CSV table of C-alpha atoms and ligand atoms in Angstrom, one decimal:
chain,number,residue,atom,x,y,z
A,1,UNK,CA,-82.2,43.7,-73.5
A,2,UNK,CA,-78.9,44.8,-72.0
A,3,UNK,CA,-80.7,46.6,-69.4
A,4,UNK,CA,-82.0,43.1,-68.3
A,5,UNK,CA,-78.7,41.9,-68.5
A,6,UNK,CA,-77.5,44.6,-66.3
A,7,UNK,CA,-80.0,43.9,-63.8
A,8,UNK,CA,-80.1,40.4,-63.9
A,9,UNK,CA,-76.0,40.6,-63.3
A,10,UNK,CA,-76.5,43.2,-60.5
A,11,UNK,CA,-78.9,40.8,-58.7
A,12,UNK,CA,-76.5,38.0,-59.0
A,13,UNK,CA,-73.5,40.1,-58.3
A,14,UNK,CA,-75.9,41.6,-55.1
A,15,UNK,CA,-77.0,37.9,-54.2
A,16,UNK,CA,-72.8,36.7,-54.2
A,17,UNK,CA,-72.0,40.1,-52.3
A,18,UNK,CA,-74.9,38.9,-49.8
A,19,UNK,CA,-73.4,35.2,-49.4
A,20,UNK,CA,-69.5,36.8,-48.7
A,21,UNK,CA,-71.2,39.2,-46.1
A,22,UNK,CA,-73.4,36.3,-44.5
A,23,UNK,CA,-69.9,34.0,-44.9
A,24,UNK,CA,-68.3,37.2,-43.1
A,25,UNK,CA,-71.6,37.3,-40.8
A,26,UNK,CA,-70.4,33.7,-39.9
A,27,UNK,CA,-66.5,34.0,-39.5
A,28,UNK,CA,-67.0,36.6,-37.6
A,29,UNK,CA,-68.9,34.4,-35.2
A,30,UNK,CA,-66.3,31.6,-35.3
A,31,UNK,CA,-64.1,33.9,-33.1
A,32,UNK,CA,-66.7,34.6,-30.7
A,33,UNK,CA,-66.9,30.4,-30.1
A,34,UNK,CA,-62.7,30.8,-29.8
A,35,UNK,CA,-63.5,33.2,-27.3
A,36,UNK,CA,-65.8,30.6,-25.3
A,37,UNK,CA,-63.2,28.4,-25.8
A,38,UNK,CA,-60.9,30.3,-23.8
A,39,UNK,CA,-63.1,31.1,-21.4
A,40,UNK,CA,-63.7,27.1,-20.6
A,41,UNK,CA,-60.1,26.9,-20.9
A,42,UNK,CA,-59.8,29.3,-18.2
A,43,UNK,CA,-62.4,27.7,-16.3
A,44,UNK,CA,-60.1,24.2,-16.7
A,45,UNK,CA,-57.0,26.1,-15.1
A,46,UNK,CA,-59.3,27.2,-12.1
A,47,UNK,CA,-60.4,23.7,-12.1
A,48,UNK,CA,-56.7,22.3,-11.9
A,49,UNK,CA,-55.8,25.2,-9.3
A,50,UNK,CA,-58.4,23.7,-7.3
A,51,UNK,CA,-56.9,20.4,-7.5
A,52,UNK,CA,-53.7,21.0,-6.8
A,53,UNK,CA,-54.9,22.8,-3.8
A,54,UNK,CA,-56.4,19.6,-2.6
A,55,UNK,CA,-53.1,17.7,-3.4
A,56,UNK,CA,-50.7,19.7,-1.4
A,57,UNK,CA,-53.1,19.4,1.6
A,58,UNK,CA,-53.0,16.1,1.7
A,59,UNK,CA,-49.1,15.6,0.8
A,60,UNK,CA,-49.4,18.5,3.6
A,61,UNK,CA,-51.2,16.2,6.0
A,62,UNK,CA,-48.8,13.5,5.2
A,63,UNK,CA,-45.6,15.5,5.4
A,64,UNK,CA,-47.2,16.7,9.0
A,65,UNK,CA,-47.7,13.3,10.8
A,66,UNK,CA,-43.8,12.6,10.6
A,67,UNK,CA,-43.0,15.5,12.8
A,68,UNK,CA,-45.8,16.2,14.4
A,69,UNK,CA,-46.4,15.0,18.1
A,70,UNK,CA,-47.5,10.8,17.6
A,71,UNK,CA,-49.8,9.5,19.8
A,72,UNK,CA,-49.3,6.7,21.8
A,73,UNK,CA,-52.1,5.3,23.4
A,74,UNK,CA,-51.7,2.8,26.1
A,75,UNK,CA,-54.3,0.7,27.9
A,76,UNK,CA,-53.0,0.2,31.1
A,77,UNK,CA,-54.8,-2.4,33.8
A,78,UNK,CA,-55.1,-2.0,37.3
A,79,UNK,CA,-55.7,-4.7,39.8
A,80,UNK,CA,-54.7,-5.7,44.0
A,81,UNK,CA,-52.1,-4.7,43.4
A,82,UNK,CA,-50.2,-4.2,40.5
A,83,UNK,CA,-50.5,-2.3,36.7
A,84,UNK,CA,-50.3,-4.3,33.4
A,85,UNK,CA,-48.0,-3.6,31.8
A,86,UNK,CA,-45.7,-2.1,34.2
A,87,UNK,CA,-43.6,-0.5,32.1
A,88,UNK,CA,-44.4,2.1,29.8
A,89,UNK,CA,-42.0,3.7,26.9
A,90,UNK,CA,-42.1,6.1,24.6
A,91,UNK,CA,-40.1,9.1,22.7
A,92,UNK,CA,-39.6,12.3,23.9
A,93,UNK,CA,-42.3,15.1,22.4
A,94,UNK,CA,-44.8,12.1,22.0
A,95,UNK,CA,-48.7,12.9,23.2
A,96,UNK,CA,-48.9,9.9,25.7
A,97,UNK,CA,-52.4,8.8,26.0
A,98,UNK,CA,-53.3,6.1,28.8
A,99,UNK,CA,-56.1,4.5,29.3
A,100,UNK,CA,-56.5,3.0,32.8
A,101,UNK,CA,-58.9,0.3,33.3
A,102,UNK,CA,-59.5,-0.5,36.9
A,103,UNK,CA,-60.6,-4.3,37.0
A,104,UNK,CA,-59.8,-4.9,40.1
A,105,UNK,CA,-60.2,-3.5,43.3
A,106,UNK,CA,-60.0,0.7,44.5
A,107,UNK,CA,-57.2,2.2,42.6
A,108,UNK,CA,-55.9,5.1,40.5
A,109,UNK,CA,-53.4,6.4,38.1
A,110,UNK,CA,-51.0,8.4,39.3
A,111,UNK,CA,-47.9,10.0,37.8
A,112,UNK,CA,-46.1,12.8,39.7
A,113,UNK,CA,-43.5,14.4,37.3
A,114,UNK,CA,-45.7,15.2,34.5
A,115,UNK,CA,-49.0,16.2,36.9
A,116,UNK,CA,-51.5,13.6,36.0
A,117,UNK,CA,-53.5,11.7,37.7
A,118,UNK,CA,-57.1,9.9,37.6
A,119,UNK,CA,-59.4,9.5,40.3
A,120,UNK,CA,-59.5,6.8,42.7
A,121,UNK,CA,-62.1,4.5,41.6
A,122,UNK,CA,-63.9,1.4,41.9
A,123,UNK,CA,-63.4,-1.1,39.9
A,124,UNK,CA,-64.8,-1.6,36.6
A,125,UNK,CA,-63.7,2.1,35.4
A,126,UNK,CA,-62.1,3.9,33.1
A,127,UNK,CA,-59.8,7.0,33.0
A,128,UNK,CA,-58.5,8.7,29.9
A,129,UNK,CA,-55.2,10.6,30.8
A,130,UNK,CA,-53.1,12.7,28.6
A,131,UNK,CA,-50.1,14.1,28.1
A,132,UNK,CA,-46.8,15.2,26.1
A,133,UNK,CA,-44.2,13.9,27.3
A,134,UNK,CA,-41.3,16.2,27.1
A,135,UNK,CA,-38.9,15.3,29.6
A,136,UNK,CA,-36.7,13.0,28.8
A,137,UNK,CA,-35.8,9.8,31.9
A,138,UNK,CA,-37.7,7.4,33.8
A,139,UNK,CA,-40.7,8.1,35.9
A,140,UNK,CA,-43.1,6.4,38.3
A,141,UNK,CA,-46.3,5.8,38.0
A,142,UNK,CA,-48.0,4.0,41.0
A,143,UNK,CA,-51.4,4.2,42.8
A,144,UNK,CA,-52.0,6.1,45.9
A,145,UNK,CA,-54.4,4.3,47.4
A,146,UNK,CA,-53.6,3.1,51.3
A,147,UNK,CA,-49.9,1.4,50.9
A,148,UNK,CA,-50.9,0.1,47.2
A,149,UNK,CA,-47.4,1.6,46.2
A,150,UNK,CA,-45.7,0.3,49.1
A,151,UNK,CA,-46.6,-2.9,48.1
A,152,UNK,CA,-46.0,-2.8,44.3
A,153,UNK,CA,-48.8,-0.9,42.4
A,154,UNK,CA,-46.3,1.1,40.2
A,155,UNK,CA,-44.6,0.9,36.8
A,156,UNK,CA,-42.1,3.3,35.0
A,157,UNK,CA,-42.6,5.3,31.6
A,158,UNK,CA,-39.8,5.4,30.5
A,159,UNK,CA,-39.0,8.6,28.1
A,160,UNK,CA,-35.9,8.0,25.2
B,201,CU,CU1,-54.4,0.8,44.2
């Protein structure tokens, strides 16, 4: 009889022993779920790096267009004879971008001091000329077709 009793307490003692180890079995797992835990939180910061990579781009992009070279486009009309508008101003270290429509009459775009000039056309056309403009003062522009500029076809960009 105490034999049985023996036994019967070993098994129970044996079947406790067994729950503690399978209770160990699963605390030692709970560190192993911390440990994927840290791993997403890791994954978060990479996440946020990436983020804030985009947002100093941007703030980038924006802190660039203040100083950076601003583009002034003008459309500038040609006719017999004269351009519209006739005068033309912008800042010093602007990108000066005209765009001379010819709607009238054989005619070009020409400005000496800073090299540009469009061919002569026909009208209807179109010319795209660029340029910085980096000199500061006032400049002709004028056609230089026949006596066109003799007779008015000019204007001035003016550079502040
Ligand atoms: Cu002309």
């Amino acid at each position: 009889m105490n034999k049985t009793y023996v036994v019967i307490i070993l098994l129970v003692v044996m079947v406790v022993l067994g729950l503690l180890f399978m209770g160990k079995d699963s605390t030692v797992k709970a560190p192993e779920v911390d440990t994927v835990e840290e791993i997403d939180l890791d994954n978060q910061v990479e996440t946020n790096f990436g983020a804030d990579l985009v947002l100093p781009a941007s703030t980038a992009d924006d802190g660039t267009t203040l100083p950076a070279p601003e583009v002034k486009e003008f459309v500038v009309s040609g006719s017999n004879f004269s351009f519209d508008p006739s005068t033309i101003t912008v800042n010093q270290g602007d990108k000066v971008r005209i765009v001379f429509k010819n709607s009238q009459g054989f005619h070009d775009f020409v400005i000496d001091e800073y090299g540009r000039a469009t061919k002569q056309n026909q009208a209807p056309s179109e010319e795209i000329i660029e340029f910085v403009a980096d000199k500061a003062g006032s400049f002709e522009y004028y056609c230089s077709v026949g006596s066109h500029r003799a007779i008015g076809m000019k204007g001035a960009l003016i550079v502040e």
